[in-house]
PDB file of C-alpha atoms in Angstrom:
ATOM      1  CA  MET A   1      -9.404 -13.140  35.207  1.00  0.00           C
ATOM      2  CA  THR A   2      -6.196 -11.086  35.902  1.00  0.00           C
ATOM      3  CA  ALA A   3      -5.852  -7.805  33.931  1.00  0.00           C
ATOM      4  CA  ARG A   4      -2.825  -7.566  31.842  1.00  0.00           C
ATOM      5  CA  ARG A   5      -0.349  -4.903  32.755  1.00  0.00           C
ATOM      6  CA  PRO A   6       0.427  -2.554  29.867  1.00  0.00           C
ATOM      7  CA  THR A   7       3.844  -3.249  28.314  1.00  0.00           C
ATOM      8  CA  ALA A   8       6.450  -0.421  27.937  1.00  0.00           C
ATOM      9  CA  ARG A   9       5.849  -0.496  24.103  1.00  0.00           C
ATOM     10  CA  ARG A  10       2.139   0.053  24.433  1.00  0.00           C
ATOM     11  CA  THR A  11       2.581   2.833  26.913  1.00  0.00           C
ATOM     12  CA  ALA A  12       4.961   4.717  24.728  1.00  0.00           C
ATOM     13  CA  ARG A  13       2.622   4.362  21.766  1.00  0.00           C
ATOM     14  CA  GLU A  14      -0.277   5.644  23.817  1.00  0.00           C
ATOM     15  CA  ARG A  15       1.737   8.665  24.951  1.00  0.00           C
ATOM     16  CA  ALA A  16       2.710   9.439  21.323  1.00  0.00           C
ATOM     17  CA  ASN A  17      -0.933   9.134  20.170  1.00  0.00           C
ATOM     18  CA  ARG A  18      -1.997  11.523  22.998  1.00  0.00           C
ATOM     19  CA  GLY A  19       0.619  14.112  21.977  1.00  0.00           C
ATOM     20  CA  PRO A  20       2.938  15.899  24.316  1.00  0.00           C
ATOM     21  CA  ALA A  21       1.952  16.712  27.843  1.00  0.00           C
ATOM     22  CA  ALA A  22       1.346  20.277  28.786  1.00  0.00           C
ATOM     23  CA  GLY A  23       4.544  20.655  30.598  1.00  0.00           C
ATOM     24  CA  THR A  24       6.438  19.247  27.540  1.00  0.00           C
ATOM     25  CA  ARG A  25       4.790  21.643  25.158  1.00  0.00           C
ATOM     26  CA  ALA A  26       5.733  24.559  27.374  1.00  0.00           C
ATOM     27  CA  ALA A  27       9.341  23.371  27.555  1.00  0.00           C
ATOM     28  CA  THR A  28       9.735  22.999  23.835  1.00  0.00           C
ATOM     29  CA  ALA A  29       7.794  26.183  22.760  1.00  0.00           C
ATOM     30  CA  PRO A  30      10.880  28.453  22.710  1.00  0.00           C
ATOM     31  CA  ARG A  31      12.711  26.330  20.140  1.00  0.00           C
ATOM     32  CA  ALA A  32      11.126  27.947  17.052  1.00  0.00           C
ATOM     33  CA  PRO A  33      12.410  31.481  17.756  1.00  0.00           C
ATOM     34  CA  ALA A  34      15.849  30.040  18.496  1.00  0.00           C
ATOM     35  CA  ARG A  35      15.893  28.259  15.226  1.00  0.00           C
ATOM     36  CA  ARG A  36      14.796  31.462  13.390  1.00  0.00           C
ATOM     37  CA  ARG A  37      17.672  33.339  15.142  1.00  0.00           C
ATOM     38  CA  ARG A  38      20.171  30.706  14.023  1.00  0.00           C
ATOM     39  CA  ARG A  39      18.954  30.953  10.465  1.00  0.00           C
ATOM     40  CA  THR A  40      19.096  34.748  10.467  1.00  0.00           C
ATOM     41  CA  ARG A  41      22.721  34.471  11.786  1.00  0.00           C
ATOM     42  CA  ARG A  42      23.664  31.928   9.094  1.00  0.00           C
ATOM     43  CA  SER A  43      22.025  34.167   6.291  1.00  0.00           C
ATOM     44  CA  ARG A  44      23.826  37.241   7.443  1.00  0.00           C
ATOM     45  CA  LEU A  45      27.140  35.281   7.518  1.00  0.00           C
ATOM     46  CA  TYR A  46      26.442  33.982   3.963  1.00  0.00           C
ATOM     47  CA  TRP A  47      25.817  37.344   2.549  1.00  0.00           C
ATOM     48  CA  ALA A  48      28.790  38.811   4.428  1.00  0.00           C
ATOM     49  CA  LEU A  49      31.011  36.116   2.840  1.00  0.00           C
ATOM     50  CA  ARG A  50      29.624  36.768  -0.575  1.00  0.00           C
ATOM     51  CA  ALA A  51      30.238  40.482  -0.176  1.00  0.00           C
ATOM     52  CA  ALA A  52      33.738  39.784   0.902  1.00  0.00           C
ATOM     53  CA  ALA A  53      34.383  37.431  -1.982  1.00  0.00           C
ATOM     54  CA  ALA A  54      33.059  40.141  -4.430  1.00  0.00           C
ATOM     55  CA  ALA A  55      35.286  42.834  -2.902  1.00  0.00           C
ATOM     56  CA  VAL A  56      38.238  40.570  -3.624  1.00  0.00           C
ATOM     57  CA  LEU A  57      37.316  39.043  -6.928  1.00  0.00           C
ATOM     58  CA  LEU A  58      35.929  42.150  -8.694  1.00  0.00           C
ATOM     59  CA  PRO A  59      39.206  44.091  -8.657  1.00  0.00           C
ATOM     60  CA  VAL A  60      41.071  40.968  -9.649  1.00  0.00           C
ATOM     61  CA  VAL A  61      38.799  40.493 -12.576  1.00  0.00           C
ATOM     62  CA  ALA A  62      39.026  44.164 -13.561  1.00  0.00           C
ATOM     63  CA  VAL A  63      42.861  44.152 -13.495  1.00  0.00           C
ATOM     64  CA  ALA A  64      42.951  40.961 -15.493  1.00  0.00           C
ATOM     65  CA  GLY A  65      40.456  42.366 -17.981  1.00  0.00           C
ATOM     66  CA  VAL A  66      42.531  45.542 -18.529  1.00  0.00           C
ATOM     67  CA  ASN A  67      45.733  43.534 -19.030  1.00  0.00           C
ATOM     68  CA  GLY A  68      44.016  41.373 -21.590  1.00  0.00           C
ATOM     69  CA  TRP A  69      42.830  44.559 -23.320  1.00  0.00           C
ATOM     70  CA  VAL A  70      46.393  45.989 -23.497  1.00  0.00           C
ATOM     71  CA  ARG A  71      47.649  42.623 -24.912  1.00  0.00           C
ATOM     72  CA  LEU A  72      44.834  42.611 -27.558  1.00  0.00           C
ATOM     73  CA  VAL A  73      45.580  46.162 -28.662  1.00  0.00           C
ATOM     74  CA  ALA A  74      49.330  45.426 -29.001  1.00  0.00           C
ATOM     75  CA  SER A  75      48.792  42.069 -30.628  1.00  0.00           C
ATOM     76  CA  GLY A  76      50.761  41.714 -33.859  1.00  0.00           C
ATOM     77  CA  ARG A  77      52.840  44.730 -33.192  1.00  0.00           C
ATOM     78  CA  VAL A  78      55.395  43.421 -30.808  1.00  0.00           C
ATOM     79  CA  TYR A  79      58.210  41.267 -32.193  1.00  0.00           C
ATOM     80  CA  ASP A  80      60.606  38.755 -30.763  1.00  0.00           C
ATOM     81  CA  ARG A  81      62.554  38.063 -34.014  1.00  0.00           C
ATOM     82  CA  LEU A  82      64.877  40.519 -35.366  1.00  0.00           C
ATOM     83  CA  ASP A  83      64.280  39.497 -39.023  1.00  0.00           C
ATOM     84  CA  ALA A  84      60.519  39.954 -38.482  1.00  0.00           C
ATOM     85  CA  VAL A  85      60.631  43.526 -37.357  1.00  0.00           C
ATOM     86  CA  PRO A  86      59.453  46.081 -39.972  1.00  0.00           C
ATOM     87  CA  TYR A  87      61.795  49.006 -40.831  1.00  0.00           C
ATOM     88  CA  ASN A  88      61.226  52.378 -39.252  1.00  0.00           C
ATOM     89  CA  ASP A  89      63.511  55.403 -39.532  1.00  0.00           C
ATOM     90  CA  VAL A  90      63.655  55.871 -35.743  1.00  0.00           C
ATOM     91  CA  GLY A  91      63.753  53.496 -32.675  1.00  0.00           C
ATOM     92  CA  LEU A  92      62.428  54.809 -29.355  1.00  0.00           C
ATOM     93  CA  LEU A  93      64.573  53.329 -26.665  1.00  0.00           C
ATOM     94  CA  LEU A  94      62.762  53.481 -23.271  1.00  0.00           C
ATOM     95  CA  GLY A  95      64.928  54.298 -20.381  1.00  0.00           C
ATOM     96  CA  THR A  96      65.806  52.675 -16.962  1.00  0.00           C
ATOM     97  CA  SER A  97      68.541  52.975 -14.464  1.00  0.00           C
ATOM     98  CA  PRO A  98      71.939  51.446 -15.618  1.00  0.00           C
ATOM     99  CA  ARG A  99      72.465  50.093 -12.056  1.00  0.00           C
ATOM    100  CA  VAL A 100      70.387  48.453  -9.396  1.00  0.00           C
ATOM    101  CA  LYS A 101      70.279  49.730  -5.786  1.00  0.00           C
ATOM    102  CA  ASP A 102      73.386  47.665  -4.684  1.00  0.00           C
ATOM    103  CA  GLY A 103      75.464  49.028  -7.535  1.00  0.00           C
ATOM    104  CA  ARG A 104      75.431  45.979  -9.824  1.00  0.00           C
ATOM    105  CA  PRO A 105      74.505  46.383 -13.493  1.00  0.00           C
ATOM    106  CA  ASN A 106      70.982  46.413 -14.250  1.00  0.00           C
ATOM    107  CA  ALA A 107      70.088  43.626 -16.601  1.00  0.00           C
ATOM    108  CA  PHE A 108      67.027  45.310 -17.923  1.00  0.00           C
ATOM    109  CA  PHE A 109      69.160  48.308 -19.099  1.00  0.00           C
ATOM    110  CA  GLU A 110      71.888  46.092 -20.575  1.00  0.00           C
ATOM    111  CA  TYR A 111      69.386  43.994 -22.582  1.00  0.00           C
ATOM    112  CA  ARG A 112      67.627  47.059 -23.898  1.00  0.00           C
ATOM    113  CA  MET A 113      70.906  48.486 -25.100  1.00  0.00           C
ATOM    114  CA  ASP A 114      71.753  45.234 -26.869  1.00  0.00           C
ATOM    115  CA  ALA A 115      68.385  45.180 -28.525  1.00  0.00           C
ATOM    116  CA  ALA A 116      68.719  48.808 -29.809  1.00  0.00           C
ATOM    117  CA  ALA A 117      72.233  48.138 -31.145  1.00  0.00           C
ATOM    118  CA  GLU A 118      70.965  44.893 -32.884  1.00  0.00           C
ATOM    119  CA  LEU A 119      68.247  46.856 -34.638  1.00  0.00           C
ATOM    120  CA  TYR A 120      70.727  49.569 -35.844  1.00  0.00           C
ATOM    121  CA  HIS A 121      73.341  47.176 -37.079  1.00  0.00           C
ATOM    122  CA  ALA A 122      70.810  45.054 -38.856  1.00  0.00           C
ATOM    123  CA  GLY A 123      69.436  48.101 -40.680  1.00  0.00           C
ATOM    124  CA  LYS A 124      65.980  47.974 -39.105  1.00  0.00           C
ATOM    125  CA  ILE A 125      66.374  51.578 -37.845  1.00  0.00           C
ATOM    126  CA  ARG A 126      68.581  54.475 -38.820  1.00  0.00           C
ATOM    127  CA  HIS A 127      68.445  56.501 -35.613  1.00  0.00           C
ATOM    128  CA  VAL A 128      67.793  55.936 -31.921  1.00  0.00           C
ATOM    129  CA  LEU A 129      65.885  58.329 -29.793  1.00  0.00           C
ATOM    130  CA  VAL A 130      66.891  57.557 -26.281  1.00  0.00           C
ATOM    131  CA  SER A 131      64.188  58.732 -23.751  1.00  0.00           C
ATOM    132  CA  GLY A 132      64.578  58.769 -19.978  1.00  0.00           C
ATOM    133  CA  GLY A 133      64.388  60.852 -16.877  1.00  0.00           C
ATOM    134  CA  ASN A 134      66.908  63.478 -15.916  1.00  0.00           C
ATOM    135  CA  PRO A 135      65.945  64.645 -12.397  1.00  0.00           C
ATOM    136  CA  SER A 136      69.452  65.653 -11.360  1.00  0.00           C
ATOM    137  CA  GLN A 137      72.998  66.208 -12.790  1.00  0.00           C
ATOM    138  CA  TRP A 138      73.986  62.855 -11.009  1.00  0.00           C
ATOM    139  CA  TYR A 139      71.176  60.840 -12.643  1.00  0.00           C
ATOM    140  CA  ASN A 140      70.615  61.074 -16.425  1.00  0.00           C
ATOM    141  CA  GLU A 141      69.203  58.091 -18.109  1.00  0.00           C
ATOM    142  CA  SER A 142      69.355  59.319 -21.746  1.00  0.00           C
ATOM    143  CA  ARG A 143      73.100  60.316 -21.310  1.00  0.00           C
ATOM    144  CA  ASP A 144      73.872  56.771 -19.921  1.00  0.00           C
ATOM    145  CA  MET A 145      71.924  55.148 -22.807  1.00  0.00           C
ATOM    146  CA  GLU A 146      73.816  57.201 -25.279  1.00  0.00           C
ATOM    147  CA  ARG A 147      77.128  56.166 -23.915  1.00  0.00           C
ATOM    148  CA  ALA A 148      76.147  52.461 -23.853  1.00  0.00           C
ATOM    149  CA  LEU A 149      74.977  52.605 -27.415  1.00  0.00           C
ATOM    150  CA  VAL A 150      78.258  54.224 -28.622  1.00  0.00           C
ATOM    151  CA  ALA A 151      80.134  51.416 -26.799  1.00  0.00           C
ATOM    152  CA  ARG A 152      78.123  48.966 -28.815  1.00  0.00           C
ATOM    153  CA  GLY A 153      79.125  50.581 -32.106  1.00  0.00           C
ATOM    154  CA  VAL A 154      76.272  52.932 -32.696  1.00  0.00           C
ATOM    155  CA  PRO A 155      77.532  56.347 -33.987  1.00  0.00           C
ATOM    156  CA  ARG A 156      76.918  59.223 -31.659  1.00  0.00           C
ATOM    157  CA  SER A 157      75.480  61.073 -34.643  1.00  0.00           C
ATOM    158  CA  ALA A 158      72.734  58.437 -34.912  1.00  0.00           C
ATOM    159  CA  VAL A 159      71.471  59.028 -31.352  1.00  0.00           C
ATOM    160  CA  THR A 160      69.208  61.751 -30.090  1.00  0.00           C
ATOM    161  CA  ARG A 161      68.554  62.306 -26.435  1.00  0.00           C
ATOM    162  CA  ASP A 162      65.161  63.125 -24.857  1.00  0.00           C
ATOM    163  CA  TYR A 163      65.705  64.354 -21.296  1.00  0.00           C
ATOM    164  CA  ALA A 164      62.074  64.450 -20.276  1.00  0.00           C
ATOM    165  CA  GLY A 165      60.943  60.915 -20.728  1.00  0.00           C
ATOM    166  CA  TYR A 166      60.025  60.511 -17.087  1.00  0.00           C
ATOM    167  CA  ARG A 167      57.323  58.031 -17.824  1.00  0.00           C
ATOM    168  CA  THR A 168      56.439  55.680 -20.627  1.00  0.00           C
ATOM    169  CA  LEU A 169      53.518  57.944 -21.668  1.00  0.00           C
ATOM    170  CA  ASP A 170      55.860  60.925 -21.632  1.00  0.00           C
ATOM    171  CA  SER A 171      58.397  59.176 -23.879  1.00  0.00           C
ATOM    172  CA  VAL A 172      55.779  58.011 -26.394  1.00  0.00           C
ATOM    173  CA  LEU A 173      53.909  61.133 -26.718  1.00  0.00           C
ATOM    174  CA  ARG A 174      57.064  63.467 -26.751  1.00  0.00           C
ATOM    175  CA  ALA A 175      58.429  61.183 -29.589  1.00  0.00           C
ATOM    176  CA  GLN A 176      55.493  62.537 -31.758  1.00  0.00           C
ATOM    177  CA  ALA A 177      54.908  66.084 -30.333  1.00  0.00           C
ATOM    178  CA  ILE A 178      58.457  67.187 -29.827  1.00  0.00           C
ATOM    179  CA  PHE A 179      60.555  65.011 -32.251  1.00  0.00           C
ATOM    180  CA  GLY A 180      57.989  64.796 -35.055  1.00  0.00           C
ATOM    181  CA  GLN A 181      57.898  61.035 -35.232  1.00  0.00           C
ATOM    182  CA  ARG A 182      54.550  59.427 -36.037  1.00  0.00           C
ATOM    183  CA  ARG A 183      56.048  56.012 -36.878  1.00  0.00           C
ATOM    184  CA  PHE A 184      58.751  54.328 -34.809  1.00  0.00           C
ATOM    185  CA  THR A 185      59.980  51.145 -33.268  1.00  0.00           C
ATOM    186  CA  ILE A 186      59.750  50.964 -29.483  1.00  0.00           C
ATOM    187  CA  ILE A 187      62.551  49.024 -27.590  1.00  0.00           C
ATOM    188  CA  SER A 188      62.129  47.531 -24.169  1.00  0.00           C
ATOM    189  CA  GLN A 189      61.160  44.224 -22.484  1.00  0.00           C
ATOM    190  CA  PRO A 190      57.995  42.507 -23.625  1.00  0.00           C
ATOM    191  CA  GLY A 191      55.504  43.719 -20.949  1.00  0.00           C
ATOM    192  CA  HIS A 192      56.766  47.233 -21.212  1.00  0.00           C
ATOM    193  CA  ASN A 193      56.573  47.154 -25.008  1.00  0.00           C
ATOM    194  CA  ARG A 194      52.884  46.059 -24.993  1.00  0.00           C
ATOM    195  CA  ARG A 195      52.028  48.905 -22.743  1.00  0.00           C
ATOM    196  CA  ALA A 196      53.932  51.522 -24.728  1.00  0.00           C
ATOM    197  CA  VAL A 197      52.270  50.277 -28.024  1.00  0.00           C
ATOM    198  CA  PHE A 198      48.835  50.533 -26.227  1.00  0.00           C
ATOM    199  CA  LEU A 199      49.571  54.071 -25.408  1.00  0.00           C
ATOM    200  CA  ALA A 200      50.899  54.843 -28.889  1.00  0.00           C
ATOM    201  CA  ARG A 201      47.702  53.454 -30.541  1.00  0.00           C
ATOM    202  CA  ARG A 202      45.547  55.515 -28.226  1.00  0.00           C
ATOM    203  CA  TRP A 203      47.093  58.621 -29.649  1.00  0.00           C
ATOM    204  CA  GLY A 204      47.214  57.595 -33.283  1.00  0.00           C
ATOM    205  CA  ILE A 205      50.881  56.793 -33.486  1.00  0.00           C
ATOM    206  CA  ASP A 206      51.871  53.926 -35.791  1.00  0.00           C
ATOM    207  CA  ALA A 207      54.345  52.199 -33.495  1.00  0.00           C
ATOM    208  CA  VAL A 208      55.673  48.615 -33.349  1.00  0.00           C
ATOM    209  CA  ALA A 209      58.119  47.221 -30.725  1.00  0.00           C
ATOM    210  CA  TYR A 210      61.068  44.960 -30.560  1.00  0.00           C
ATOM    211  CA  ASN A 211      61.440  42.868 -27.424  1.00  0.00           C
ATOM    212  CA  ALA A 212      64.803  43.078 -25.557  1.00  0.00           C
ATOM    213  CA  ARG A 213      65.750  39.913 -23.626  1.00  0.00           C
ATOM    214  CA  ASP A 214      63.656  39.446 -20.541  1.00  0.00           C
ATOM    215  CA  VAL A 215      65.163  39.040 -17.076  1.00  0.00           C
ATOM    216  CA  GLY A 216      64.514  35.959 -15.085  1.00  0.00           C
ATOM    217  CA  GLY A 217      64.421  34.969 -11.368  1.00  0.00           C
ATOM    218  CA  ARG A 218      62.946  37.157  -8.755  1.00  0.00           C
ATOM    219  CA  ALA A 219      63.409  40.359 -10.786  1.00  0.00           C
ATOM    220  CA  ALA A 220      61.027  38.854 -13.302  1.00  0.00           C
ATOM    221  CA  TRP A 221      58.256  38.384 -10.845  1.00  0.00           C
ATOM    222  CA  GLN A 222      58.666  41.820  -9.428  1.00  0.00           C
ATOM    223  CA  GLN A 223      58.623  43.279 -12.899  1.00  0.00           C
ATOM    224  CA  LEU A 224      55.427  41.221 -13.717  1.00  0.00           C
ATOM    225  CA  GLY A 225      53.697  42.749 -10.702  1.00  0.00           C
ATOM    226  CA  ARG A 226      54.653  46.104 -11.622  1.00  0.00           C
ATOM    227  CA  GLU A 227      53.661  45.825 -15.232  1.00  0.00           C
ATOM    228  CA  THR A 228      50.347  44.373 -14.242  1.00  0.00           C
ATOM    229  CA  LEU A 229      49.466  47.444 -12.214  1.00  0.00           C
ATOM    230  CA  ALA A 230      51.087  49.765 -14.710  1.00  0.00           C
ATOM    231  CA  CYS A 231      48.760  48.575 -17.510  1.00  0.00           C
ATOM    232  CA  VAL A 232      45.769  49.698 -15.405  1.00  0.00           C
ATOM    233  CA  LYS A 233      47.327  53.033 -14.924  1.00  0.00           C
ATOM    234  CA  ALA A 234      48.026  53.349 -18.579  1.00  0.00           C
ATOM    235  CA  ALA A 235      44.387  52.626 -19.541  1.00  0.00           C
ATOM    236  CA  LEU A 236      43.190  55.303 -16.892  1.00  0.00           C
ATOM    237  CA  ASP A 237      45.784  57.797 -18.276  1.00  0.00           C
ATOM    238  CA  ALA A 238      44.682  57.139 -21.868  1.00  0.00           C
ATOM    239  CA  TYR A 239      40.884  56.782 -21.617  1.00  0.00           C
ATOM    240  CA  VAL A 240      39.859  58.360 -18.368  1.00  0.00           C
ATOM    241  CA  LEU A 241      42.235  61.002 -17.164  1.00  0.00           C
ATOM    242  CA  ASP A 242      43.764  62.082 -20.630  1.00  0.00           C
ATOM    243  CA  THR A 243      47.034  62.410 -18.922  1.00  0.00           C
ATOM    244  CA  GLN A 244      49.788  64.525 -20.767  1.00  0.00           C
ATOM    245  CA  PRO A 245      53.523  64.508 -20.504  1.00  0.00           C
ATOM    246  CA  ARG A 246      55.032  66.431 -17.576  1.00  0.00           C
ATOM    247  CA  TYR A 247      56.954  68.629 -20.094  1.00  0.00           C
ATOM    248  CA  TYR A 248      56.511  69.420 -23.679  1.00  0.00           C
ATOM    249  CA  GLY A 249      58.813  72.322 -24.934  1.00  0.00           C
ATOM    250  CA  ARG A 250      60.124  73.356 -28.327  1.00  0.00           C
ATOM    251  CA  PRO A 251      60.116  71.013 -31.304  1.00  0.00           C
ATOM    252  CA  GLU A 252      63.367  69.319 -32.125  1.00  0.00           C
ATOM    253  CA  VAL A 253      64.470  67.897 -35.473  1.00  0.00           C
ATOM    254  CA  ILE A 254      65.949  64.356 -35.720  1.00  0.00           C
ATOM    255  CA  ARG A 255      68.532  64.436 -38.548  1.00  0.00           C
ATOM    256  CA  LEU A 256      68.900  61.168 -40.160  1.00  0.00           C
ATOM    257  CA  ASP A 257      72.325  60.243 -41.516  1.00  0.00           C
TER     258      ASP A 257
END
């Protein structure tokens, strides 16, 4: 009787049952360390990516949180409607340049002047404290604001100039420390108003704000970026650094007509 030749299927099964040959085992032995090295590299990459994501996200979350805090503190004290603004003797008009770099009129400036004149003519304030920087004889924000208000029908006698309002913090704190005002209405664009009210509340000043018309287009996005970072600086100034105005000086009396 002729012996049956093993089929290819049986031969493969027998090899599988016997296990790998010595030469095969020796060839495959290094695979385990290689897999461990690959896992180690993947683990390092994973944690590096997590650290990079945290480095990006944590500052974003912190900035967003501070801006939310500023909004919360100013909530209920910033007004869009003229008829809703409560009466105060004095309005604090925050300064900016009357012209942009290319010489065109600055819409932020014009809209603030309009808002201050509206408050005065509506009887919501009796006097305007114009506060801005005066770094040289050629640049004087408070002088330019006074002229703009007079051109809008506000009597010169109803305007007082603060020459040392170099920053929002300076303007707000000097209104109290130099000009004796513990209650007043701040006048600027919405984001700026919220930040100014936030600073006023920190130092116990009872301030509200009236929103001047905002500016659209590219300037609006640029202003949003500046205000977002300025809110962080305001929080640091108020609660960490205890920043004070650049100048104080002798007290001045605002004479109400």
